[in-house]
Amino acid sequence: MRHSLQKLLLSLCIGLLITTAWADEQAAAEEGLRISTERKVRDTGWGDTEASMTMVLRDARGRESRREMRTLTLEMPDDGDKALTIFDEPRDVRGSAFLTHTKTMVPDEQWLFLPAVNRVRRIVSRNKSGPFMGSEFAYEDLSSFELEKFRFRYLRSEALDGEDCYVVEQIPQDEFSGYSRMLVWIDKSHYRVQQIEYFDRRNSLLKTLTMHDYQLYKDKFWRPHRMEMVNAQNQKSTSLLVNEILFDRGLTDADFDQNALQRAR
């Protein structure tokens, strides 16, 4: 009788622990989604932009090369955003263009035009983890942030460079993503991303992106003017320096079709 009672109590304790752990995980998932949704909501309604940027690539020895580029973006209310990046300098990449149609429920569509071979190449899903134009940014890093593409889990709160932040785990839902997960630091004051750690498919830290020099546009939209991507595995890094951002450029869908790649100058 006593043995049976002990087994019953043990089963009840195990069941309580499992239920508590499940409830904790559910609460963490709901809080992670809430934070990420607020992040998305606060950056909705900006319309379209045109930005001029400098890309600085550094090898493991710190040697630098620079590229001048422009990026056009168009907000799509019922889907992921569209973006066209055009390289202006130096001469060996001049005229190269990269087009992204981010999707929410299906894989993104991406194309790269290289004037040296005068053809448009589609970036297939299984290759989107590859490096973008020799940088430490992957093709998939250049897609817009869409809630449907991830599962979320709130981990903790902590300070980062003087900013009180939420730390949220994002798990990609795309089987072809190059990442097993990301850790995202989102400040509590404006829900801006301050840092992202990317983990490879073996769950080892691959690289870290930090955002700096945020500026406010249209009294609502924050944009970082310096982004630093540092690869922890090969010691290379890439900086994206924003020279200027212009809003309300009158861009339309026609500026983001495949023909735009070859007429981009």
Coordinates of C-alpha atoms in Angstrom, one line a residue:
M1 CA 0.0 0.0 0.0
R2 CA 2.8 2.4 1.0
H3 CA 4.7 1.5 -2.2
S4 CA 1.7 2.3 -4.3
L5 CA 1.2 5.6 -2.6
Q6 CA 4.8 6.6 -3.2
K7 CA 4.5 5.7 -6.8
L8 CA 1.3 7.8 -7.1
L9 CA 2.9 10.8 -5.4
L10 CA 6.0 10.5 -7.6
S11 CA 3.8 10.4 -10.7
L12 CA 1.9 13.5 -9.5
C13 CA 5.1 15.3 -8.9
I14 CA 6.5 14.5 -12.3
G15 CA 3.2 15.5 -13.9
L16 CA 3.3 18.8 -12.1
L17 CA 6.9 19.5 -13.2
I18 CA 6.0 18.7 -16.8
T19 CA 2.9 20.9 -16.7
T20 CA 4.9 23.8 -15.1
A21 CA 7.7 23.4 -17.7
W22 CA 5.2 23.5 -20.5
A23 CA 3.4 26.5 -19.1
D24 CA 6.8 28.3 -18.7
E25 CA 7.7 27.5 -22.3
Q26 CA 4.3 28.7 -23.5
A27 CA 4.6 31.9 -21.6
A28 CA 8.1 32.5 -23.0
A29 CA 6.8 31.8 -26.6
E30 CA 3.9 34.2 -26.1
E31 CA 6.1 37.0 -24.7
G32 CA 8.7 36.5 -27.5
L33 CA 5.9 36.9 -30.1
R34 CA 4.5 39.9 -28.3
I35 CA 7.9 41.7 -28.3
S36 CA 8.6 40.8 -31.9
T37 CA 5.2 41.9 -33.0
E38 CA 5.6 45.2 -31.3
R39 CA 9.0 45.5 -33.1
K40 CA 7.3 44.9 -36.4
V41 CA 4.3 47.2 -35.7
R42 CA 6.6 50.2 -34.8
D43 CA 8.3 49.9 -38.2
T44 CA 5.1 49.7 -40.3
G45 CA 3.8 52.5 -42.6
W46 CA 7.0 54.0 -43.9
G47 CA 6.1 53.4 -47.6
D48 CA 9.3 53.5 -49.6
T49 CA 12.9 54.7 -49.2
E50 CA 16.1 55.2 -51.1
A51 CA 19.4 55.0 -49.3
S52 CA 23.1 55.5 -50.3
M53 CA 25.6 53.4 -48.5
T54 CA 29.2 52.4 -48.2
M55 CA 30.1 48.7 -47.7
V56 CA 33.5 48.1 -46.1
L57 CA 34.8 44.6 -46.3
R58 CA 37.7 43.5 -44.0
D59 CA 39.6 40.3 -44.2
A60 CA 41.1 38.4 -41.2
R61 CA 44.2 40.6 -41.3
G62 CA 42.1 43.8 -41.3
R63 CA 42.7 44.8 -44.9
E64 CA 39.8 46.8 -46.3
S65 CA 38.0 47.2 -49.6
R66 CA 35.1 49.6 -50.2
R67 CA 32.0 49.5 -52.3
E68 CA 29.5 52.3 -52.9
M69 CA 25.9 51.2 -53.3
R70 CA 22.2 52.3 -53.4
T71 CA 19.3 50.5 -52.0
L72 CA 15.6 51.1 -52.9
T73 CA 12.9 49.6 -50.7
L74 CA 9.2 49.3 -51.0
E75 CA 6.9 48.3 -48.2
M76 CA 4.3 45.7 -49.1
P77 CA 1.3 45.8 -46.7
D78 CA 0.1 42.3 -47.4
D79 CA 3.5 40.5 -47.9
G80 CA 7.2 40.9 -47.3
D81 CA 9.0 44.0 -48.6
K82 CA 10.8 44.5 -51.9
A83 CA 14.4 45.8 -52.2
L84 CA 16.8 46.6 -55.0
T85 CA 20.5 47.1 -54.3
I86 CA 22.7 48.7 -57.0
F87 CA 26.5 48.9 -56.9
D88 CA 28.1 52.0 -58.2
E89 CA 31.8 51.6 -57.3
P90 CA 34.4 50.3 -57.7
R91 CA 34.5 49.6 -61.4
D92 CA 34.7 45.8 -61.1
V93 CA 31.2 45.7 -59.4
R94 CA 29.6 48.7 -61.1
G95 CA 26.2 47.9 -62.4
S96 CA 25.8 44.8 -60.3
A97 CA 22.3 44.6 -58.9
F98 CA 20.4 42.5 -56.4
L99 CA 16.7 42.2 -56.1
T100 CA 14.7 40.7 -53.2
H101 CA 11.0 39.9 -53.0
T102 CA 10.5 38.9 -49.3
K103 CA 7.6 36.6 -48.8
T104 CA 5.7 35.7 -45.6
M105 CA 4.3 32.2 -46.3
V106 CA 6.5 30.9 -49.1
P107 CA 10.3 31.1 -49.9
D108 CA 11.7 34.5 -50.8
E109 CA 12.5 35.3 -54.4
Q110 CA 15.9 36.8 -55.1
W111 CA 17.9 37.6 -58.2
L112 CA 21.4 38.8 -58.9
F113 CA 22.5 40.6 -62.0
L114 CA 26.3 40.6 -62.9
P115 CA 27.2 42.9 -65.8
A116 CA 30.4 41.0 -66.5
V117 CA 28.4 38.0 -67.7
N118 CA 25.4 40.1 -68.7
R119 CA 22.8 37.7 -67.1
V120 CA 20.4 37.5 -64.2
R121 CA 20.9 34.6 -61.8
R122 CA 18.2 33.4 -59.5
I123 CA 19.3 32.7 -56.0
V124 CA 17.6 29.4 -55.1
S125 CA 16.5 28.7 -51.6
R126 CA 19.2 26.2 -50.7
N127 CA 21.9 28.8 -51.7
K128 CA 20.5 31.8 -49.7
S129 CA 22.9 31.2 -46.8
G130 CA 25.8 32.0 -49.1
P131 CA 27.8 35.3 -48.9
F132 CA 26.3 38.4 -50.5
M133 CA 28.9 39.9 -52.9
G134 CA 31.8 38.6 -50.8
S135 CA 30.6 40.2 -47.6
E136 CA 29.8 38.6 -44.2
F137 CA 26.1 39.2 -44.9
A138 CA 24.2 36.3 -46.3
Y139 CA 21.5 36.6 -49.0
E140 CA 18.9 35.7 -46.4
D141 CA 20.1 38.5 -44.1
L142 CA 18.8 41.0 -46.7
S143 CA 15.2 39.9 -46.5
S144 CA 12.8 42.1 -44.5
F145 CA 11.8 40.9 -41.0
E146 CA 8.5 39.0 -41.2
L147 CA 6.9 37.4 -38.1
E148 CA 5.6 34.4 -40.1
K149 CA 9.2 33.2 -40.8
F150 CA 10.1 32.5 -37.2
R151 CA 9.2 30.9 -33.9
F152 CA 10.0 33.1 -30.9
R153 CA 11.0 32.7 -27.3
Y154 CA 11.7 35.3 -24.7
L155 CA 14.8 34.5 -22.8
R156 CA 15.7 37.4 -20.5
S157 CA 16.2 41.1 -20.0
E158 CA 19.6 42.6 -19.9
A159 CA 21.5 45.8 -20.5
L160 CA 23.5 46.2 -23.7
D161 CA 25.7 49.3 -24.2
G162 CA 23.5 51.2 -21.8
E163 CA 20.2 50.1 -23.3
D164 CA 17.8 48.0 -21.3
C165 CA 16.9 45.2 -23.8
Y166 CA 14.7 42.2 -24.2
V167 CA 16.6 39.1 -25.5
V168 CA 14.5 37.0 -27.8
E169 CA 15.3 33.8 -29.6
Q170 CA 14.2 33.5 -33.2
I171 CA 14.1 30.1 -34.8
P172 CA 13.8 30.1 -38.6
Q173 CA 11.0 28.1 -40.1
D174 CA 12.6 27.7 -43.5
E175 CA 14.4 24.4 -43.8
F176 CA 17.0 26.0 -46.1
S177 CA 18.0 28.7 -43.6
G178 CA 21.7 28.7 -42.8
Y179 CA 20.9 29.4 -39.1
S180 CA 19.6 27.1 -36.4
R181 CA 18.6 30.2 -34.4
M182 CA 19.3 33.8 -33.7
L183 CA 19.4 35.8 -30.4
V184 CA 18.1 39.3 -30.8
W185 CA 18.6 42.2 -28.4
I186 CA 15.6 44.6 -28.7
D187 CA 15.7 47.8 -26.7
K188 CA 12.7 48.4 -24.4
S189 CA 12.6 52.2 -25.1
H190 CA 11.8 52.0 -28.9
Y191 CA 11.8 48.3 -29.8
R192 CA 14.9 48.8 -32.0
V193 CA 17.2 45.9 -32.8
Q194 CA 20.6 46.5 -31.1
Q195 CA 22.3 43.2 -31.7
I196 CA 21.8 39.8 -33.4
E197 CA 23.8 36.7 -32.8
Y198 CA 23.5 34.1 -35.6
F199 CA 24.1 30.4 -34.9
D200 CA 25.0 27.9 -37.6
R201 CA 23.2 24.6 -38.3
R202 CA 25.5 23.0 -35.7
N203 CA 24.4 25.6 -33.1
S204 CA 27.8 27.2 -33.0
L205 CA 28.0 31.0 -32.9
L206 CA 28.7 32.1 -36.6
K207 CA 28.5 35.9 -36.5
T208 CA 27.2 38.9 -34.7
L209 CA 25.5 42.0 -36.1
T210 CA 25.5 45.2 -34.1
M211 CA 23.5 48.4 -34.9
H212 CA 24.8 51.9 -34.2
D213 CA 23.9 55.6 -34.7
Y214 CA 20.2 55.3 -34.9
Q215 CA 18.4 58.3 -36.3
L216 CA 14.7 59.1 -36.3
Y217 CA 12.8 59.8 -39.5
K218 CA 9.3 61.2 -40.0
D219 CA 9.0 61.4 -36.2
K220 CA 8.4 57.7 -36.1
F221 CA 10.9 55.4 -37.9
W222 CA 14.3 54.6 -36.5
R223 CA 17.2 53.7 -38.9
P224 CA 20.7 52.6 -37.9
H225 CA 23.4 54.5 -39.8
R226 CA 26.1 51.9 -39.0
M227 CA 25.8 48.1 -39.0
E228 CA 28.7 45.9 -38.2
M229 CA 28.7 42.2 -39.0
V230 CA 31.6 40.2 -37.5
N231 CA 32.2 36.6 -38.3
A232 CA 33.3 34.6 -35.3
Q233 CA 34.6 31.7 -37.3
N234 CA 36.7 33.3 -40.0
Q235 CA 37.5 36.7 -38.3
K236 CA 36.3 38.6 -41.3
S237 CA 33.9 41.6 -40.9
T238 CA 31.7 43.9 -43.0
S239 CA 30.4 47.3 -42.2
L240 CA 27.4 49.0 -43.8
L241 CA 27.6 52.8 -43.4
V242 CA 24.5 54.8 -44.4
N243 CA 25.3 58.1 -46.0
E244 CA 21.7 59.2 -46.7
I245 CA 18.2 57.9 -46.5
L246 CA 15.3 59.5 -48.4
F247 CA 11.6 58.6 -47.8
D248 CA 8.6 58.9 -50.1
R249 CA 10.4 58.6 -53.4
G250 CA 7.3 57.5 -55.3
L251 CA 8.5 54.0 -55.9
T252 CA 6.1 51.4 -57.3
D253 CA 6.1 47.7 -58.1
A254 CA 7.5 48.4 -61.6
D255 CA 10.7 49.6 -60.0
F256 CA 11.2 46.1 -58.5
D257 CA 10.6 43.7 -61.4
Q258 CA 13.3 41.6 -62.9
N259 CA 13.8 44.1 -65.7
A260 CA 14.9 46.6 -63.1
L261 CA 18.0 44.6 -62.5
Q262 CA 19.4 45.2 -66.0
R263 CA 18.3 48.8 -66.3
A264 CA 19.7 49.7 -62.9
R265 CA 22.5 52.2 -63.3

